[in-house]
Tab-separated table of C-alpha atoms and ligand atoms in Angstrom:
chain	number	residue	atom	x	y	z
A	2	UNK	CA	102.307	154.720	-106.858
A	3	UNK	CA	100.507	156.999	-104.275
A	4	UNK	CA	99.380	155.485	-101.082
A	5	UNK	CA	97.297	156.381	-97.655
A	6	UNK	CA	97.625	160.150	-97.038
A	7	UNK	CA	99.904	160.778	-93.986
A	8	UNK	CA	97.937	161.814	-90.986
A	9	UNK	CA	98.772	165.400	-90.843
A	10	UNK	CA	99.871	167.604	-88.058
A	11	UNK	CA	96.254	168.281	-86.948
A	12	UNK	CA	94.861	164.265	-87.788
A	13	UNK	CA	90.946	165.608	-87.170
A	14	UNK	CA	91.413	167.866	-90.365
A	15	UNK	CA	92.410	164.184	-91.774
A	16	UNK	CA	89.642	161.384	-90.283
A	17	UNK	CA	90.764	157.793	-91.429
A	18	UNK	CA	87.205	157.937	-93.108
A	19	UNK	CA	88.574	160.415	-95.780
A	20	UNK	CA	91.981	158.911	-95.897
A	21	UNK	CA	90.749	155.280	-96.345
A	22	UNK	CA	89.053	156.263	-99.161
A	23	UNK	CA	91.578	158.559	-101.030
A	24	UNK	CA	94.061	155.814	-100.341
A	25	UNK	CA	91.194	153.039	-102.477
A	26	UNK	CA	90.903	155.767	-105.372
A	27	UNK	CA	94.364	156.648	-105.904
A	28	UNK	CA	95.828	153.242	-105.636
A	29	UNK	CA	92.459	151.896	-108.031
A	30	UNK	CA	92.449	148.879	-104.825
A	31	UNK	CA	90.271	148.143	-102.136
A	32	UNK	CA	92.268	144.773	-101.661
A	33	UNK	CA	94.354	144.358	-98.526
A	34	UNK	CA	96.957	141.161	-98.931
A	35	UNK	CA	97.076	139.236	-95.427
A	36	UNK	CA	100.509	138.357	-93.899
A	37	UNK	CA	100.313	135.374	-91.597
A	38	UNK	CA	103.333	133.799	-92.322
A	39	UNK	CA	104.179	130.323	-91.220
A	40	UNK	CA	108.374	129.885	-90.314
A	41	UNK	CA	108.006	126.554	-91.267
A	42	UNK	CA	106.120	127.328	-95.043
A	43	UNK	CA	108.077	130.633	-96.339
A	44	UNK	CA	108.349	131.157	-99.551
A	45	UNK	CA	112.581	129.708	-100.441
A	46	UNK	CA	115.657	131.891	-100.360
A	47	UNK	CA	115.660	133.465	-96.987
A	48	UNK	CA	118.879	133.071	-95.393
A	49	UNK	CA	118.870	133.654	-92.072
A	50	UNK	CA	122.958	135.449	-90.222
A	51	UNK	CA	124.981	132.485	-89.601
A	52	UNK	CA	125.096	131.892	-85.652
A	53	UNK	CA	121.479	133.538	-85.247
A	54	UNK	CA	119.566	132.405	-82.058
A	55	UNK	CA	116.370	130.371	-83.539
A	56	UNK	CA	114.788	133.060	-82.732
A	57	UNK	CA	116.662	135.322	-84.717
A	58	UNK	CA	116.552	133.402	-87.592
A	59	UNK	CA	112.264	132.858	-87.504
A	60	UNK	CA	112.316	136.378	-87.566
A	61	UNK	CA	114.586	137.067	-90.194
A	62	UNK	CA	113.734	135.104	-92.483
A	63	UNK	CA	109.844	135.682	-91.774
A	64	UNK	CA	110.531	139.513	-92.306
A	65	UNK	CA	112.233	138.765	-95.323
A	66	UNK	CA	109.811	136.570	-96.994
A	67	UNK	CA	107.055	139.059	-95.671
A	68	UNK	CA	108.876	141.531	-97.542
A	69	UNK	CA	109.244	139.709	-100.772
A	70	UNK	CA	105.662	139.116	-100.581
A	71	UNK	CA	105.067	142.992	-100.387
A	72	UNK	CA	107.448	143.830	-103.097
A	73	UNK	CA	105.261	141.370	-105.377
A	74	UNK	CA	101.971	141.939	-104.609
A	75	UNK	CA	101.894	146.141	-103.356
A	76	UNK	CA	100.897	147.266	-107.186
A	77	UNK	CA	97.344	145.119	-106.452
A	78	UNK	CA	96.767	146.215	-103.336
A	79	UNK	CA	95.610	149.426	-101.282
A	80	UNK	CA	97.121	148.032	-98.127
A	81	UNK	CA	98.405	144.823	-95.851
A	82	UNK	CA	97.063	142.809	-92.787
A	83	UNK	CA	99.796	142.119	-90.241
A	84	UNK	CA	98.394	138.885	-88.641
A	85	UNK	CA	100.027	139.807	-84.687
A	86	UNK	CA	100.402	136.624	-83.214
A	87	UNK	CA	102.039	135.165	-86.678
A	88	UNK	CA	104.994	137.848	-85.639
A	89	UNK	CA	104.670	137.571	-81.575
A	90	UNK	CA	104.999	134.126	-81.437
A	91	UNK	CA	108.722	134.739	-82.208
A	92	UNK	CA	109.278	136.731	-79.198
A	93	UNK	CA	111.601	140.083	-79.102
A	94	UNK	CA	112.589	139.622	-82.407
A	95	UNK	CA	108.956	138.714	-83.994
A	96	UNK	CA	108.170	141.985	-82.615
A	97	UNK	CA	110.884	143.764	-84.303
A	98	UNK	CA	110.640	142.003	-87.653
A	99	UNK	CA	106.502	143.057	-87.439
A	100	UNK	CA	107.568	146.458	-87.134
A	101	UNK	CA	110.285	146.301	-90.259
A	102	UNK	CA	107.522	144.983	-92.397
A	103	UNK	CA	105.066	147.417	-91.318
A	104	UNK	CA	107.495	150.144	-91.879
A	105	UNK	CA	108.712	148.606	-95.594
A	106	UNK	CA	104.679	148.090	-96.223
A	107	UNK	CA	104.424	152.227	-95.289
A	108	UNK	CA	107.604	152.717	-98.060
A	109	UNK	CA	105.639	150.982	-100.337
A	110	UNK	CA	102.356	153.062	-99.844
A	111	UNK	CA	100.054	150.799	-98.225
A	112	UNK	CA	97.965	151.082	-95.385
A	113	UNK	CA	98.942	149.048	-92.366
A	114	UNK	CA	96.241	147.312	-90.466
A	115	UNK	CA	97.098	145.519	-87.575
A	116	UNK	CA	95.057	142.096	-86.988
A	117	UNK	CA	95.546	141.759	-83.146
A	118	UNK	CA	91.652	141.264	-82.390
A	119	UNK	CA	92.141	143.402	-78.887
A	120	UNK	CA	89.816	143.560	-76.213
A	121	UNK	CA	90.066	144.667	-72.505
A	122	UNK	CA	88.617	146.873	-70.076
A	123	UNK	CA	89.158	150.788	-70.708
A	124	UNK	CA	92.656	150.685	-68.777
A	125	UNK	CA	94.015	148.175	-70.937
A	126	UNK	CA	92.524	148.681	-73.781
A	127	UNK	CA	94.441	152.337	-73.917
A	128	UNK	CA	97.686	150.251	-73.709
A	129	UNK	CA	96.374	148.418	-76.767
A	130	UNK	CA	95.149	151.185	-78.338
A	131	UNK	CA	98.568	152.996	-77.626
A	132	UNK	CA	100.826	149.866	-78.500
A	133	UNK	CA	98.787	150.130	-82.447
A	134	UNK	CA	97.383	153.515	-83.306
A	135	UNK	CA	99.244	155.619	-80.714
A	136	UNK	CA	102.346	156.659	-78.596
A	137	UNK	CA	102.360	156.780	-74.802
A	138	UNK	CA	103.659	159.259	-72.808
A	139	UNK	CA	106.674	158.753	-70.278
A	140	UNK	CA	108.517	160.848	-68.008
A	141	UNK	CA	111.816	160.321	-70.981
A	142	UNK	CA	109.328	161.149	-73.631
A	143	UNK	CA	106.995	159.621	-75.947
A	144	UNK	CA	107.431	156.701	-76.958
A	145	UNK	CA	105.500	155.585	-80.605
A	146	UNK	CA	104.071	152.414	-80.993
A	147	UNK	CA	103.825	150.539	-84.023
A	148	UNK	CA	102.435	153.708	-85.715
A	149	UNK	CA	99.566	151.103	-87.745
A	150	UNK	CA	97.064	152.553	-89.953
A	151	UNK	CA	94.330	150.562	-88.203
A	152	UNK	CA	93.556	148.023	-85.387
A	153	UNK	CA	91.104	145.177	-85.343
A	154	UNK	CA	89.258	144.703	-82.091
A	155	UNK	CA	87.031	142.421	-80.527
A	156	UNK	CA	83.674	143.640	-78.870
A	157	UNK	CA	83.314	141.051	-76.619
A	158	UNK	CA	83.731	143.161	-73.182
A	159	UNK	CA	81.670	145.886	-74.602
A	160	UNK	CA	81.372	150.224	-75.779
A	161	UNK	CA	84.115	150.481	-72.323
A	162	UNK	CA	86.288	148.246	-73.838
A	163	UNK	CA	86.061	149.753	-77.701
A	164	UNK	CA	85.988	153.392	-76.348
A	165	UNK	CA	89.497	154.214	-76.278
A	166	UNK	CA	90.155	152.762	-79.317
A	167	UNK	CA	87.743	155.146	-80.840
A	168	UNK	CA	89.754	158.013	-78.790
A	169	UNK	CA	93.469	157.164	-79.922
A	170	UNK	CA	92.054	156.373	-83.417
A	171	UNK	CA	90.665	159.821	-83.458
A	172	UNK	CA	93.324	161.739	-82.342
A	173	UNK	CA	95.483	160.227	-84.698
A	174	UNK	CA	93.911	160.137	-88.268
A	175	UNK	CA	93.578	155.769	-87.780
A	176	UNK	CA	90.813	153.036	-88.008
A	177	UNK	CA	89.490	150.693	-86.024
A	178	UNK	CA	87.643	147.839	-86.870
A	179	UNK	CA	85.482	145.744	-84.743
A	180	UNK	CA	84.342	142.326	-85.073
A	181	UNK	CA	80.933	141.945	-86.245
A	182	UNK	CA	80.061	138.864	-87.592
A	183	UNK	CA	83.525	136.874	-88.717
A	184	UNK	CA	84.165	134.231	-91.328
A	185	UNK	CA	84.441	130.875	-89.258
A	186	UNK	CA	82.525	128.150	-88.975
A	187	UNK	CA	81.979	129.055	-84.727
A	188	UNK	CA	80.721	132.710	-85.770
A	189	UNK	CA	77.419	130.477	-85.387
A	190	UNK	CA	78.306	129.623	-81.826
A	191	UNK	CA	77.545	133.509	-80.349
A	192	UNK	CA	76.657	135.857	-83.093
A	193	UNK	CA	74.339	134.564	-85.092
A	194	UNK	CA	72.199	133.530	-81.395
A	195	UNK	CA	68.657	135.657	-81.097
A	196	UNK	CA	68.846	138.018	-78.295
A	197	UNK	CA	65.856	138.341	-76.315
A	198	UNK	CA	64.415	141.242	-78.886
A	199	UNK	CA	64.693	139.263	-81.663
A	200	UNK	CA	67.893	140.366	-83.178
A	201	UNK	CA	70.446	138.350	-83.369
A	202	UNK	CA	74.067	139.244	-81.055
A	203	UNK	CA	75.712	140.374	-84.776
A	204	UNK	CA	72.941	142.750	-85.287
A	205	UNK	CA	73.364	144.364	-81.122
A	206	UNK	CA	77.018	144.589	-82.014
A	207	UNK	CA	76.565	146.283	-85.460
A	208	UNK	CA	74.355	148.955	-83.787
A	209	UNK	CA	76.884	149.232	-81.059
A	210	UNK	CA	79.440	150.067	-84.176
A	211	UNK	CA	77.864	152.604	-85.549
A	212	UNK	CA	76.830	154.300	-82.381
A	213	UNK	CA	80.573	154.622	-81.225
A	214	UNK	CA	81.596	155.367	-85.169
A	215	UNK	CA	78.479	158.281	-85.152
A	216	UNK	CA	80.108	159.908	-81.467
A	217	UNK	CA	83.261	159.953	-82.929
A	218	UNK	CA	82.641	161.190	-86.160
A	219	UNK	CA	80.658	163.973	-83.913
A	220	UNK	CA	83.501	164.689	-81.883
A	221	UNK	CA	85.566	165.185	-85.429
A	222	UNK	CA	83.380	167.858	-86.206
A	223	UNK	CA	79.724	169.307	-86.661
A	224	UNK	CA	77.623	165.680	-88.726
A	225	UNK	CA	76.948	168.742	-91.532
A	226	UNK	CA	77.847	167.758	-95.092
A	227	UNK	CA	81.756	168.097	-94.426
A	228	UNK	CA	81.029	164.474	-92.389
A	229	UNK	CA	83.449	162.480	-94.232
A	230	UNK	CA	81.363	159.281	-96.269
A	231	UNK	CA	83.140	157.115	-93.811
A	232	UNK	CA	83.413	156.832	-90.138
A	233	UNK	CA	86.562	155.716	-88.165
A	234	UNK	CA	85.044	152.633	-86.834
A	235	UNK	CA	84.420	150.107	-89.282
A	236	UNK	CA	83.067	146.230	-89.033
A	237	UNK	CA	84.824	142.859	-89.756
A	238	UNK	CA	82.485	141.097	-91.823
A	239	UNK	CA	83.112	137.669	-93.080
A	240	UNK	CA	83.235	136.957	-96.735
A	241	UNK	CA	81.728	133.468	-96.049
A	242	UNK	CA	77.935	134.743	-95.046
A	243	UNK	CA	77.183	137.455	-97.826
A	244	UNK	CA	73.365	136.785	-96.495
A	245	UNK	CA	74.268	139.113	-94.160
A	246	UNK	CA	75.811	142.249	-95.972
A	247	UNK	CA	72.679	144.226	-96.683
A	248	UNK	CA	71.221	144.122	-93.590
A	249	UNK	CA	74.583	145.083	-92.058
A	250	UNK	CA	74.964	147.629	-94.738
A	251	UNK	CA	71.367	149.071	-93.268
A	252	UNK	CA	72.843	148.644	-89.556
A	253	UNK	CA	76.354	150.067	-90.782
A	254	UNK	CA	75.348	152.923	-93.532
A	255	UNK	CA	79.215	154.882	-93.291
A	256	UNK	CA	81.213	151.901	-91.711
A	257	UNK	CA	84.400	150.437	-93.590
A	258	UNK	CA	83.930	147.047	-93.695
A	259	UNK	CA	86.635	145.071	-93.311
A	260	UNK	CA	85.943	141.147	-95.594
A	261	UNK	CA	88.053	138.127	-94.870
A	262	UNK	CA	87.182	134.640	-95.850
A	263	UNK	CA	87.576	134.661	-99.803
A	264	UNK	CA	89.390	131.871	-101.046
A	265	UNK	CA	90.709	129.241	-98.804
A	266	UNK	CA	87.530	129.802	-96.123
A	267	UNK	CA	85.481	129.502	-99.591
A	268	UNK	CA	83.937	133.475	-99.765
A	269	UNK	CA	83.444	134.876	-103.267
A	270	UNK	CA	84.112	138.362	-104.064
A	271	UNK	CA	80.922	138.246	-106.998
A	272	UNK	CA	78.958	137.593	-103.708
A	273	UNK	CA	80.144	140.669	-101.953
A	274	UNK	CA	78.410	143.822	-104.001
A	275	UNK	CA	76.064	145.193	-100.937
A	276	UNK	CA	79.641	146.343	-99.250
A	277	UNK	CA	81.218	148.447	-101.842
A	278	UNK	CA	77.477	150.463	-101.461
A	279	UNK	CA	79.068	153.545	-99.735
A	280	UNK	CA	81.698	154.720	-102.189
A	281	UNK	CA	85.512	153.843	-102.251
A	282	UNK	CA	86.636	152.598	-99.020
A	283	UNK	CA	83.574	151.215	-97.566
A	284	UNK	CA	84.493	147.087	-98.313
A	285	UNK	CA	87.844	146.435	-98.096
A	286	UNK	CA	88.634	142.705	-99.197
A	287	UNK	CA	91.288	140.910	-97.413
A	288	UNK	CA	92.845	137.553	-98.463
A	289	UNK	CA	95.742	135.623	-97.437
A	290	UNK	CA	96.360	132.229	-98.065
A	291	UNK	CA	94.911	132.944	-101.575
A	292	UNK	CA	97.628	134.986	-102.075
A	293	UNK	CA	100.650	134.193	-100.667
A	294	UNK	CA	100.003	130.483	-101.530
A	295	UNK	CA	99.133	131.024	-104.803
A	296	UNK	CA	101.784	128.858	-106.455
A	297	UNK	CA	101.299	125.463	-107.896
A	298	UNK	CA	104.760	123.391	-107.469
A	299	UNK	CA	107.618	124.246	-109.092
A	300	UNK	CA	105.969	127.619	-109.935
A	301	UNK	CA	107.700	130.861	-108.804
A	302	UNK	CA	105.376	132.437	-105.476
A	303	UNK	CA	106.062	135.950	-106.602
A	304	UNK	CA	104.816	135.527	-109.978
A	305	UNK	CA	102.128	133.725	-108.799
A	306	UNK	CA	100.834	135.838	-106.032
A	307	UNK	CA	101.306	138.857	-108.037
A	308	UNK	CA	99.108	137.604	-110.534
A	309	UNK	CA	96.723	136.318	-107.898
A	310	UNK	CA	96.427	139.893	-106.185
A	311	UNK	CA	96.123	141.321	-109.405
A	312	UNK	CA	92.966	139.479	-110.082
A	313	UNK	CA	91.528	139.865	-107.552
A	314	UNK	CA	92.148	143.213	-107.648
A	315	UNK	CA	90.180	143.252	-110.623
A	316	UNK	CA	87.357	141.324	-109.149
A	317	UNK	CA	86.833	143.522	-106.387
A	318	UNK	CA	86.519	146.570	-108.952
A	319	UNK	CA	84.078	144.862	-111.220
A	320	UNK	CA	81.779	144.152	-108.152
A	321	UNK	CA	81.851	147.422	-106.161
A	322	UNK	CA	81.801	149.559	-109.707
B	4	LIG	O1	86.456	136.868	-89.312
B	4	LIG	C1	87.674	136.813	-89.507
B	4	LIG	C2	88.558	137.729	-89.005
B	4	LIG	C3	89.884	137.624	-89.312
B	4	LIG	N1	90.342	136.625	-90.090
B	4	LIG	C4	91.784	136.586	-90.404
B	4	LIG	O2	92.001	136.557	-91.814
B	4	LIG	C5	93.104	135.712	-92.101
B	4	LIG	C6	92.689	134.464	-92.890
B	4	LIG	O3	92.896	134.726	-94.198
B	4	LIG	P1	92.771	133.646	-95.416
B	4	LIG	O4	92.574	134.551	-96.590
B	4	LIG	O5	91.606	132.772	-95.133
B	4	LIG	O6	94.057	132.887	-95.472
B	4	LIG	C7	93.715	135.315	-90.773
B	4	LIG	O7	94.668	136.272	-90.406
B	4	LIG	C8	92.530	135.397	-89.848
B	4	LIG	O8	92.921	135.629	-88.510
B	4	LIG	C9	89.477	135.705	-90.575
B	4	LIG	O9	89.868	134.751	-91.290
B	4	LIG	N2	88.147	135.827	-90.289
């Protein structure tokens, strides 16, 4: 099966906006299946070298389960979330084993986002941006980072802090995707508060999304009718308050929106429609839990979470149309 196109030699003759989307019609899938694996709840049959370091072992058999999970579950799906911190927390080797299974996800067609929820000042947030989208340049040569499809990012430190994001993104063909208003229970404690205007923080941020998404799609290329349908900087929007999604839709006309919460935070895909308003590409559903932990006892995970991905898969197409 087809996946994301490459970005090409010259990525702004490739925007992610365009890519996302061919990458949602080709593979019939706007689903994204979330890795966050747990060392201590993999699915059985890893089997870690004899006389590996614990650390070793996490990582192998994490890599290998996360790969088992992608081998069942890639037909469903247009891409994969990497959690981050499920693969740091393993140290050296966490690191490696995220890159293997972004790399086998790539084999298999899908796009890669990377859920690291980065946010810095503009110094540090080009490190970031490097470390996911990029490569950095040193005096031995360049050295590529994890080469992901897309990064999410939190918006907390403000447009400074997003910025070169935007810039490594665009220079590379990737996505970014910025937290707008998220699926737990404490999105209350910040977003949803008024600011003095009236609006609430989620709506400020949304407008700050598609002001940064607008310059960039700008510096792509002349906003004529060759604008791609989507711009590189998309929203996280939580599947858990679909209230929200048509005035964020309104705030957010060409953003991808990026949808976790369905299933285990107790979202609905039937409840997501007003994302899937801007053509292929523009809601991307992302599950996890639902997925991966799809199987009742005794049952065999791949069969189950293939089936599970697969109807969701079908969900999401019935809703967006
Ligand atoms: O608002 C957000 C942003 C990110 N997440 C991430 O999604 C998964 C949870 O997936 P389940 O399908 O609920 O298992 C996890 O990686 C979160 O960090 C989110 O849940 N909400």
């Amino acid at each position: 099966m087809t996946g994301v196109p490459a970005p090409a030699a010259d990525p702004a003759a490739h925007p992610w906006g365009a890519r996302l989307a061919a990458a949602v019609r080709a593979r019939e899938s706007a689903l994204l299946v979330g890795l966050d694996p747990d060392p201590s709840a993999l699915w059985p049959g890893a089997t870690p070298p004899s006389a590996a370091s614990p650390a070793d072992a996490a990582a192998h058999a994490v890599a290998d389960h996360a790969r088992r999970v992608l081998d069942a579950v890639a037909p469903a799906c247009v891409g994969v979330k990497l959690q981050s911190a499920s693969f740091e927390r393993l140290g050296a080797p966490g690191v490696a084993a995220l890159a293997r299974v972004a790399a086998h996800a790539r084999d298999l067609g899908l796009i890669v986002l990377l859920d690291a929820k980065r946010g810095d000042i503009d110094v540090s947030a080009a490190s970031y941006a490097a470390a996911a989208l990029g490569s950095t340049p040193t005096p031995w040569g360049p050295v590529e980072g994890l080469g992901a499809d897309a990064v999410t990012v939190a918006p907390y430190m403000g447009r400074d802090s997003i910025q070169p994001f935007a810039d490594v993104a665009a220079a590379n063909g990737r996505g970014v995707f910025v937290l707008v208003r998220t699926s737990n229970p404490g999105a209350g404690d910040l977003q949803e508060r008024p600011l003095g205007d009236g609006r609430s923080l989620w709506e400020r941020t949304a407008e700050l999304v598609a002001s940064i998404g607008t310059d960039a799609a700008r510096a792509a290329g002349p906003l004529g009718p060759e604008r791609p349908a989507l711009d590189p900087i998309g929203a996280v929007v939580g599947a858990t308050a679909p209230d929200h999604l048509e005035r964020l839709r309104e705030l957010l006309p060409r953003a991808p929106l990026l949808l976790p919460g369905v299933g285990a935070q107790g979202g609905r895909v039937e409840d997501l429609a007003a994302a899937f308003a801007a053509g292929p590409g523009a809601g991307l559903v992302t599950v996890s839990r639902s997925i991966v932990g799809a199987a009742a006892p005794g049952e065999d995970p791949a069969e189950a979470a293939r089936r599970a991905a697969e109807s969701l898969r079908a969900a999401i197409a019935a809703v967006a149309g």
